[in-house]
Amino acid sequence: MNKKNASNLIKQINELGQSIWLDSLSREMINSGELNNLISTGISGITSNPTIFEKAISSSNSYDSQIKQLINKGQEESADIFNHLAIEDIKNACDLLMPTYIKSEKKDGFVSIEVNPQLAFNSEKSIEEGTELFTKISRRNVMIKIPGTREGMNAIKTLISKGINVNVTLLFSRKMYNYAAKAYIQGLQIRKENGFSDLDNISSVASFFISRIDTKVDQLLDKKSDLRGKVAIANAKLAYQDYLKNFNSKEFKDLSSFGANVQKLLWASTSVKDPALRDVMYVENLIGKNTVNTLPLDTIFSLIDHGIVKNTIEKNLTESSKIIKSLRELNINLEYITSKLLQDGVIQFEDSYKSLINGLEDKFFANKK
């Protein structure tokens, strides 16, 4: 990676109001200096999830010494061992991004960690674990990831009201996105009503997933259909219009006069799955003010190599509306598809979490011998 080219391109994107975050994290990346190097090019945040941690821990021996230490201290539950490992990585990543957080006046430089995905449909337990994680990590620039289920909305509202930063994950539909924006605003209102004057310290992003929508929809379309590879971007552009309404509302303007930050839309799942499509199209078509795009390393390298930077988020809105309307005419139910994707996303993270715990049990017994 050419560091100068990377810095210049990311700077151009930043000037249009978008942050580029890294959708990856590992102990090896931290210890080798690779993460610090990426941050120096302008990468200004990190997202993690159970799948990312499963890959990091299972494919590396970088965690073995800490696992052994934890076992020697009497830790025997794999879930507890995982929490210790993840919290260590998140703390170190937060520290590396703290200068970004300070320089951006608390508007960027965040690191996200997800609550146990098995709690996705349990509001009270999500609140409990989210609060515990935030307290244990003890960094102002950590974000707690809560899945955007109906049960998750109450957890989001409550955590925000407690002054805890939240990343709402697994959003696929505009309806659930709007619930997430409402939960954030309500959480801020409660905090203000409770007498707190620190609204400027609280941040949130709404992680809106992109490529998985095209993967599902394109399976239902004719191979020659003009709609192939277009629905996800259209859906995201219309969600951005919802964002503008939500955060230009009277309810939010009242809060912003007390320092409240907008909840930024974060584009997730933006690596292209279909080889017939341009590999950076989910980045190039969703650049605009108060947005974040979180990318795996391969997509970051592709973007630096041949990405085109323009303010695109509010372009072709009429066409976007027509694309969504065309789905209805074809009897393709986007609401059903996005609802199923949310369920599948939770299951995928649950499976990764279970696999991670099973892998840690293997390491536990290997290190106990």
PDB file of N, CA and C in Angstrom, residues 65-135:
ATOM      1  N   SER A  65      -0.453 -16.728  25.116  1.00  0.00           N
ATOM      2  CA  SER A  65       0.177 -16.391  26.408  1.00  0.00           C
ATOM      3  C   SER A  65      -0.851 -15.812  27.378  1.00  0.00           C
ATOM      4  N   GLN A  66      -1.763 -14.966  26.873  1.00  0.00           N
ATOM      5  CA  GLN A  66      -2.793 -14.416  27.762  1.00  0.00           C
ATOM      6  C   GLN A  66      -3.772 -15.507  28.203  1.00  0.00           C
ATOM      7  N   ILE A  67      -4.090 -16.419  27.287  1.00  0.00           N
ATOM      8  CA  ILE A  67      -4.973 -17.536  27.652  1.00  0.00           C
ATOM      9  C   ILE A  67      -4.349 -18.339  28.790  1.00  0.00           C
ATOM     10  N   LYS A  68      -3.047 -18.609  28.663  1.00  0.00           N
ATOM     11  CA  LYS A  68      -2.339 -19.378  29.701  1.00  0.00           C
ATOM     12  C   LYS A  68      -2.353 -18.627  31.033  1.00  0.00           C
ATOM     13  N   GLN A  69      -2.119 -17.322  30.984  1.00  0.00           N
ATOM     14  CA  GLN A  69      -2.145 -16.506  32.214  1.00  0.00           C
ATOM     15  C   GLN A  69      -3.520 -16.572  32.883  1.00  0.00           C
ATOM     16  N   LEU A  70      -4.569 -16.463  32.066  1.00  0.00           N
ATOM     17  CA  LEU A  70      -5.931 -16.494  32.614  1.00  0.00           C
ATOM     18  C   LEU A  70      -6.245 -17.849  33.246  1.00  0.00           C
ATOM     19  N   ILE A  71      -5.782 -18.920  32.602  1.00  0.00           N
ATOM     20  CA  ILE A  71      -5.993 -20.261  33.157  1.00  0.00           C
ATOM     21  C   ILE A  71      -5.265 -20.398  34.493  1.00  0.00           C
ATOM     22  N   ASN A  72      -4.026 -19.895  34.537  1.00  0.00           N
ATOM     23  CA  ASN A  72      -3.232 -19.973  35.772  1.00  0.00           C
ATOM     24  C   ASN A  72      -3.865 -19.172  36.910  1.00  0.00           C
ATOM     25  N   LYS A  73      -4.653 -18.144  36.532  1.00  0.00           N
ATOM     26  CA  LYS A  73      -5.342 -17.335  37.553  1.00  0.00           C
ATOM     27  C   LYS A  73      -6.688 -17.950  37.955  1.00  0.00           C
ATOM     28  N   GLY A  74      -7.005 -19.101  37.354  1.00  0.00           N
ATOM     29  CA  GLY A  74      -8.226 -19.797  37.750  1.00  0.00           C
ATOM     30  C   GLY A  74      -9.418 -19.603  36.836  1.00  0.00           C
ATOM     31  N   GLN A  75      -9.211 -18.889  35.701  1.00  0.00           N
ATOM     32  CA  GLN A  75     -10.317 -18.722  34.747  1.00  0.00           C
ATOM     33  C   GLN A  75     -10.560 -20.042  34.026  1.00  0.00           C
ATOM     34  N   GLU A  76     -11.779 -20.532  34.065  1.00  0.00           N
ATOM     35  CA  GLU A  76     -12.067 -21.809  33.421  1.00  0.00           C
ATOM     36  C   GLU A  76     -13.221 -21.734  32.427  1.00  0.00           C
ATOM     37  N   GLU A  77     -13.972 -20.639  32.455  1.00  0.00           N
ATOM     38  CA  GLU A  77     -15.086 -20.481  31.519  1.00  0.00           C
ATOM     39  C   GLU A  77     -14.585 -19.851  30.222  1.00  0.00           C
ATOM     40  N   SER A  78     -14.812 -20.532  29.103  1.00  0.00           N
ATOM     41  CA  SER A  78     -14.333 -20.020  27.812  1.00  0.00           C
ATOM     42  C   SER A  78     -14.928 -18.658  27.478  1.00  0.00           C
ATOM     43  N   ALA A  79     -16.190 -18.442  27.837  1.00  0.00           N
ATOM     44  CA  ALA A  79     -16.835 -17.150  27.563  1.00  0.00           C
ATOM     45  C   ALA A  79     -16.134 -16.028  28.318  1.00  0.00           C
ATOM     46  N   ASP A  80     -15.732 -16.294  29.560  1.00  0.00           N
ATOM     47  CA  ASP A  80     -15.016 -15.281  30.346  1.00  0.00           C
ATOM     48  C   ASP A  80     -13.633 -15.019  29.762  1.00  0.00           C
ATOM     49  N   ILE A  81     -12.971 -16.094  29.324  1.00  0.00           N
ATOM     50  CA  ILE A  81     -11.646 -15.939  28.701  1.00  0.00           C
ATOM     51  C   ILE A  81     -11.770 -15.085  27.443  1.00  0.00           C
ATOM     52  N   PHE A  82     -12.789 -15.370  26.615  1.00  0.00           N
ATOM     53  CA  PHE A  82     -12.989 -14.561  25.409  1.00  0.00           C
ATOM     54  C   PHE A  82     -13.190 -13.090  25.754  1.00  0.00           C
ATOM     55  N   ASN A  83     -14.018 -12.807  26.753  1.00  0.00           N
ATOM     56  CA  ASN A  83     -14.252 -11.413  27.143  1.00  0.00           C
ATOM     57  C   ASN A  83     -12.954 -10.716  27.515  1.00  0.00           C
ATOM     58  N   HIS A  84     -12.086 -11.402  28.255  1.00  0.00           N
ATOM     59  CA  HIS A  84     -10.786 -10.823  28.620  1.00  0.00           C
ATOM     60  C   HIS A  84      -9.949 -10.524  27.374  1.00  0.00           C
ATOM     61  N   LEU A  85      -9.910 -11.468  26.433  1.00  0.00           N
ATOM     62  CA  LEU A  85      -9.122 -11.288  25.201  1.00  0.00           C
ATOM     63  C   LEU A  85      -9.666 -10.128  24.373  1.00  0.00           C
ATOM     64  N   ALA A  86     -10.982 -10.115  24.180  1.00  0.00           N
ATOM     65  CA  ALA A  86     -11.609  -9.073  23.358  1.00  0.00           C
ATOM     66  C   ALA A  86     -11.439  -7.701  23.990  1.00  0.00           C
ATOM     67  N   ILE A  87     -11.664  -7.621  25.294  1.00  0.00           N
ATOM     68  CA  ILE A  87     -11.547  -6.330  25.991  1.00  0.00           C
ATOM     69  C   ILE A  87     -10.129  -5.786  25.890  1.00  0.00           C
ATOM     70  N   GLU A  88      -9.139  -6.670  25.988  1.00  0.00           N
ATOM     71  CA  GLU A  88      -7.732  -6.246  25.849  1.00  0.00           C
ATOM     72  C   GLU A  88      -7.486  -5.625  24.480  1.00  0.00           C
ATOM     73  N   ASP A  89      -7.969  -6.298  23.415  1.00  0.00           N
ATOM     74  CA  ASP A  89      -7.792  -5.770  22.054  1.00  0.00           C
ATOM     75  C   ASP A  89      -8.528  -4.450  21.869  1.00  0.00           C
ATOM     76  N   ILE A  90      -9.742  -4.377  22.366  1.00  0.00           N
ATOM     77  CA  ILE A  90     -10.545  -3.163  22.201  1.00  0.00           C
ATOM     78  C   ILE A  90      -9.908  -1.996  22.950  1.00  0.00           C
ATOM     79  N   LYS A  91      -9.431  -2.235  24.155  1.00  0.00           N
ATOM     80  CA  LYS A  91      -8.749  -1.170  24.921  1.00  0.00           C
ATOM     81  C   LYS A  91      -7.549  -0.635  24.152  1.00  0.00           C
ATOM     82  N   ASN A  92      -6.720  -1.551  23.632  1.00  0.00           N
ATOM     83  CA  ASN A  92      -5.517  -1.130  22.907  1.00  0.00           C
ATOM     84  C   ASN A  92      -5.870  -0.373  21.629  1.00  0.00           C
ATOM     85  N   ALA A  93      -6.904  -0.831  20.930  1.00  0.00           N
ATOM     86  CA  ALA A  93      -7.340  -0.134  19.712  1.00  0.00           C
ATOM     87  C   ALA A  93      -7.898   1.244  20.054  1.00  0.00           C
ATOM     88  N   CYS A  94      -8.663   1.332  21.142  1.00  0.00           N
ATOM     89  CA  CYS A  94      -9.196   2.631  21.591  1.00  0.00           C
ATOM     90  C   CYS A  94      -8.057   3.605  21.894  1.00  0.00           C
ATOM     91  N   ASP A  95      -7.015   3.100  22.536  1.00  0.00           N
ATOM     92  CA  ASP A  95      -5.876   3.962  22.873  1.00  0.00           C
ATOM     93  C   ASP A  95      -5.188   4.479  21.612  1.00  0.00           C
ATOM     94  N   LEU A  96      -5.055   3.614  20.602  1.00  0.00           N
ATOM     95  CA  LEU A  96      -4.429   4.041  19.350  1.00  0.00           C
ATOM     96  C   LEU A  96      -5.274   5.091  18.629  1.00  0.00           C
ATOM     97  N   LEU A  97      -6.583   5.014  18.793  1.00  0.00           N
ATOM     98  CA  LEU A  97      -7.481   5.957  18.111  1.00  0.00           C
ATOM     99  C   LEU A  97      -7.873   7.153  18.970  1.00  0.00           C
ATOM    100  N   MET A  98      -7.394   7.191  20.213  1.00  0.00           N
ATOM    101  CA  MET A  98      -7.752   8.309  21.093  1.00  0.00           C
ATOM    102  C   MET A  98      -7.329   9.670  20.525  1.00  0.00           C
ATOM    103  N   PRO A  99      -6.126   9.792  19.909  1.00  0.00           N
ATOM    104  CA  PRO A  99      -5.781  11.090  19.299  1.00  0.00           C
ATOM    105  C   PRO A  99      -6.780  11.520  18.220  1.00  0.00           C
ATOM    106  N   THR A 100      -7.293  10.556  17.449  1.00  0.00           N
ATOM    107  CA  THR A 100      -8.313  10.852  16.432  1.00  0.00           C
ATOM    108  C   THR A 100      -9.594  11.334  17.099  1.00  0.00           C
ATOM    109  N   TYR A 101      -9.978  10.663  18.166  1.00  0.00           N
ATOM    110  CA  TYR A 101     -11.185  11.019  18.921  1.00  0.00           C
ATOM    111  C   TYR A 101     -11.081  12.447  19.449  1.00  0.00           C
ATOM    112  N   ILE A 102      -9.934  12.776  20.002  1.00  0.00           N
ATOM    113  CA  ILE A 102      -9.733  14.120  20.573  1.00  0.00           C
ATOM    114  C   ILE A 102      -9.688  15.176  19.464  1.00  0.00           C
ATOM    115  N   LYS A 103      -8.931  14.877  18.402  1.00  0.00           N
ATOM    116  CA  LYS A 103      -8.783  15.838  17.298  1.00  0.00           C
ATOM    117  C   LYS A 103     -10.121  16.128  16.616  1.00  0.00           C
ATOM    118  N   SER A 104     -10.986  15.115  16.544  1.00  0.00           N
ATOM    119  CA  SER A 104     -12.292  15.278  15.885  1.00  0.00           C
ATOM    120  C   SER A 104     -13.343  15.864  16.823  1.00  0.00           C
ATOM    121  N   GLU A 105     -12.915  16.245  18.017  1.00  0.00           N
ATOM    122  CA  GLU A 105     -13.827  16.769  19.044  1.00  0.00           C
ATOM    123  C   GLU A 105     -14.924  15.756  19.375  1.00  0.00           C
ATOM    124  N   LYS A 106     -14.488  14.501  19.564  1.00  0.00           N
ATOM    125  CA  LYS A 106     -15.349  13.394  20.025  1.00  0.00           C
ATOM    126  C   LYS A 106     -16.377  12.954  18.982  1.00  0.00           C
ATOM    127  N   LYS A 107     -16.082  13.222  17.714  1.00  0.00           N
ATOM    128  CA  LYS A 107     -17.023  12.845  16.653  1.00  0.00           C
ATOM    129  C   LYS A 107     -16.530  11.667  15.815  1.00  0.00           C
ATOM    130  N   ASP A 108     -15.301  11.213  16.063  1.00  0.00           N
ATOM    131  CA  ASP A 108     -14.725  10.108  15.293  1.00  0.00           C
ATOM    132  C   ASP A 108     -13.709   9.399  16.191  1.00  0.00           C
ATOM    133  N   GLY A 109     -13.074   8.348  15.658  1.00  0.00           N
ATOM    134  CA  GLY A 109     -12.063   7.651  16.447  1.00  0.00           C
ATOM    135  C   GLY A 109     -12.626   6.567  17.347  1.00  0.00           C
ATOM    136  N   PHE A 110     -13.720   5.934  16.927  1.00  0.00           N
ATOM    137  CA  PHE A 110     -14.402   4.943  17.772  1.00  0.00           C
ATOM    138  C   PHE A 110     -14.008   3.506  17.421  1.00  0.00           C
ATOM    139  N   VAL A 111     -14.104   2.653  18.429  1.00  0.00           N
ATOM    140  CA  VAL A 111     -13.896   1.211  18.256  1.00  0.00           C
ATOM    141  C   VAL A 111     -15.146   0.507  18.773  1.00  0.00           C
ATOM    142  N   SER A 112     -15.703  -0.390  17.966  1.00  0.00           N
ATOM    143  CA  SER A 112     -16.959  -1.060  18.333  1.00  0.00           C
ATOM    144  C   SER A 112     -16.731  -2.494  18.791  1.00  0.00           C
ATOM    145  N   ILE A 113     -17.447  -2.873  19.842  1.00  0.00           N
ATOM    146  CA  ILE A 113     -17.456  -4.260  20.322  1.00  0.00           C
ATOM    147  C   ILE A 113     -18.905  -4.681  20.529  1.00  0.00           C
ATOM    148  N   GLU A 114     -19.217  -5.901  20.109  1.00  0.00           N
ATOM    149  CA  GLU A 114     -20.608  -6.364  20.129  1.00  0.00           C
ATOM    150  C   GLU A 114     -20.932  -7.133  21.410  1.00  0.00           C
ATOM    151  N   VAL A 115     -22.140  -6.931  21.908  1.00  0.00           N
ATOM    152  CA  VAL A 115     -22.608  -7.776  23.011  1.00  0.00           C
ATOM    153  C   VAL A 115     -22.768  -9.200  22.474  1.00  0.00           C
ATOM    154  N   ASN A 116     -22.807 -10.162  23.370  1.00  0.00           N
ATOM    155  CA  ASN A 116     -23.013 -11.555  22.994  1.00  0.00           C
ATOM    156  C   ASN A 116     -24.219 -11.654  22.051  1.00  0.00           C
ATOM    157  N   PRO A 117     -24.028 -12.163  20.821  1.00  0.00           N
ATOM    158  CA  PRO A 117     -25.139 -12.202  19.856  1.00  0.00           C
ATOM    159  C   PRO A 117     -26.312 -13.055  20.321  1.00  0.00           C
ATOM    160  N   GLN A 118     -26.081 -13.920  21.297  1.00  0.00           N
ATOM    161  CA  GLN A 118     -27.175 -14.732  21.838  1.00  0.00           C
ATOM    162  C   GLN A 118     -28.176 -13.880  22.626  1.00  0.00           C
ATOM    163  N   LEU A 119     -27.822 -12.599  22.844  1.00  0.00           N
ATOM    164  CA  LEU A 119     -28.711 -11.683  23.571  1.00  0.00           C
ATOM    165  C   LEU A 119     -29.502 -10.772  22.634  1.00  0.00           C
ATOM    166  N   ALA A 120     -29.426 -11.033  21.329  1.00  0.00           N
ATOM    167  CA  ALA A 120     -30.032 -10.132  20.334  1.00  0.00           C
ATOM    168  C   ALA A 120     -31.522  -9.902  20.554  1.00  0.00           C
ATOM    169  N   PHE A 121     -32.200 -10.875  21.147  1.00  0.00           N
ATOM    170  CA  PHE A 121     -33.647 -10.745  21.360  1.00  0.00           C
ATOM    171  C   PHE A 121     -33.986 -10.621  22.847  1.00  0.00           C
ATOM    172  N   ASN A 122     -32.987 -10.192  23.626  1.00  0.00           N
ATOM    173  CA  ASN A 122     -33.180 -10.025  25.072  1.00  0.00           C
ATOM    174  C   ASN A 122     -32.722  -8.624  25.470  1.00  0.00           C
ATOM    175  N   SER A 123     -33.680  -7.724  25.581  1.00  0.00           N
ATOM    176  CA  SER A 123     -33.378  -6.318  25.843  1.00  0.00           C
ATOM    177  C   SER A 123     -32.645  -6.118  27.167  1.00  0.00           C
ATOM    178  N   GLU A 124     -33.170  -6.698  28.243  1.00  0.00           N
ATOM    179  CA  GLU A 124     -32.594  -6.469  29.576  1.00  0.00           C
ATOM    180  C   GLU A 124     -31.168  -6.984  29.673  1.00  0.00           C
ATOM    181  N   LYS A 125     -30.927  -8.189  29.143  1.00  0.00           N
ATOM    182  CA  LYS A 125     -29.576  -8.769  29.201  1.00  0.00           C
ATOM    183  C   LYS A 125     -28.601  -7.974  28.330  1.00  0.00           C
ATOM    184  N   SER A 126     -29.094  -7.439  27.198  1.00  0.00           N
ATOM    185  CA  SER A 126     -28.246  -6.604  26.327  1.00  0.00           C
ATOM    186  C   SER A 126     -27.827  -5.330  27.051  1.00  0.00           C
ATOM    187  N   ILE A 127     -28.771  -4.725  27.779  1.00  0.00           N
ATOM    188  CA  ILE A 127     -28.464  -3.519  28.560  1.00  0.00           C
ATOM    189  C   ILE A 127     -27.417  -3.841  29.620  1.00  0.00           C
ATOM    190  N   GLU A 128     -27.615  -4.962  30.292  1.00  0.00           N
ATOM    191  CA  GLU A 128     -26.704  -5.376  31.363  1.00  0.00           C
ATOM    192  C   GLU A 128     -25.294  -5.613  30.827  1.00  0.00           C
ATOM    193  N   GLU A 129     -25.192  -6.390  29.736  1.00  0.00           N
ATOM    194  CA  GLU A 129     -23.866  -6.686  29.187  1.00  0.00           C
ATOM    195  C   GLU A 129     -23.239  -5.457  28.542  1.00  0.00           C
ATOM    196  N   GLY A 130     -24.047  -4.643  27.850  1.00  0.00           N
ATOM    197  CA  GLY A 130     -23.523  -3.423  27.239  1.00  0.00           C
ATOM    198  C   GLY A 130     -22.937  -2.480  28.268  1.00  0.00           C
ATOM    199  N   THR A 131     -23.633  -2.324  29.379  1.00  0.00           N
ATOM    200  CA  THR A 131     -23.153  -1.464  30.473  1.00  0.00           C
ATOM    201  C   THR A 131     -21.866  -2.022  31.063  1.00  0.00           C
ATOM    202  N   GLU A 132     -21.832  -3.338  31.245  1.00  0.00           N
ATOM    203  CA  GLU A 132     -20.655  -3.991  31.826  1.00  0.00           C
ATOM    204  C   GLU A 132     -19.433  -3.839  30.920  1.00  0.00           C
ATOM    205  N   LEU A 133     -19.629  -4.040  29.618  1.00  0.00           N
ATOM    206  CA  LEU A 133     -18.524  -3.884  28.665  1.00  0.00           C
ATOM    207  C   LEU A 133     -17.995  -2.454  28.667  1.00  0.00           C
ATOM    208  N   PHE A 134     -18.907  -1.492  28.630  1.00  0.00           N
ATOM    209  CA  PHE A 134     -18.513  -0.077  28.606  1.00  0.00           C
ATOM    210  C   PHE A 134     -17.705   0.275  29.857  1.00  0.00           C
ATOM    211  N   THR A 135     -18.129  -0.255  31.001  1.00  0.00           N
ATOM    212  CA  THR A 135     -17.442   0.016  32.270  1.00  0.00           C
ATOM    213  C   THR A 135     -16.070  -0.643  32.300  1.00  0.00           C
TER     214      THR A 135
END
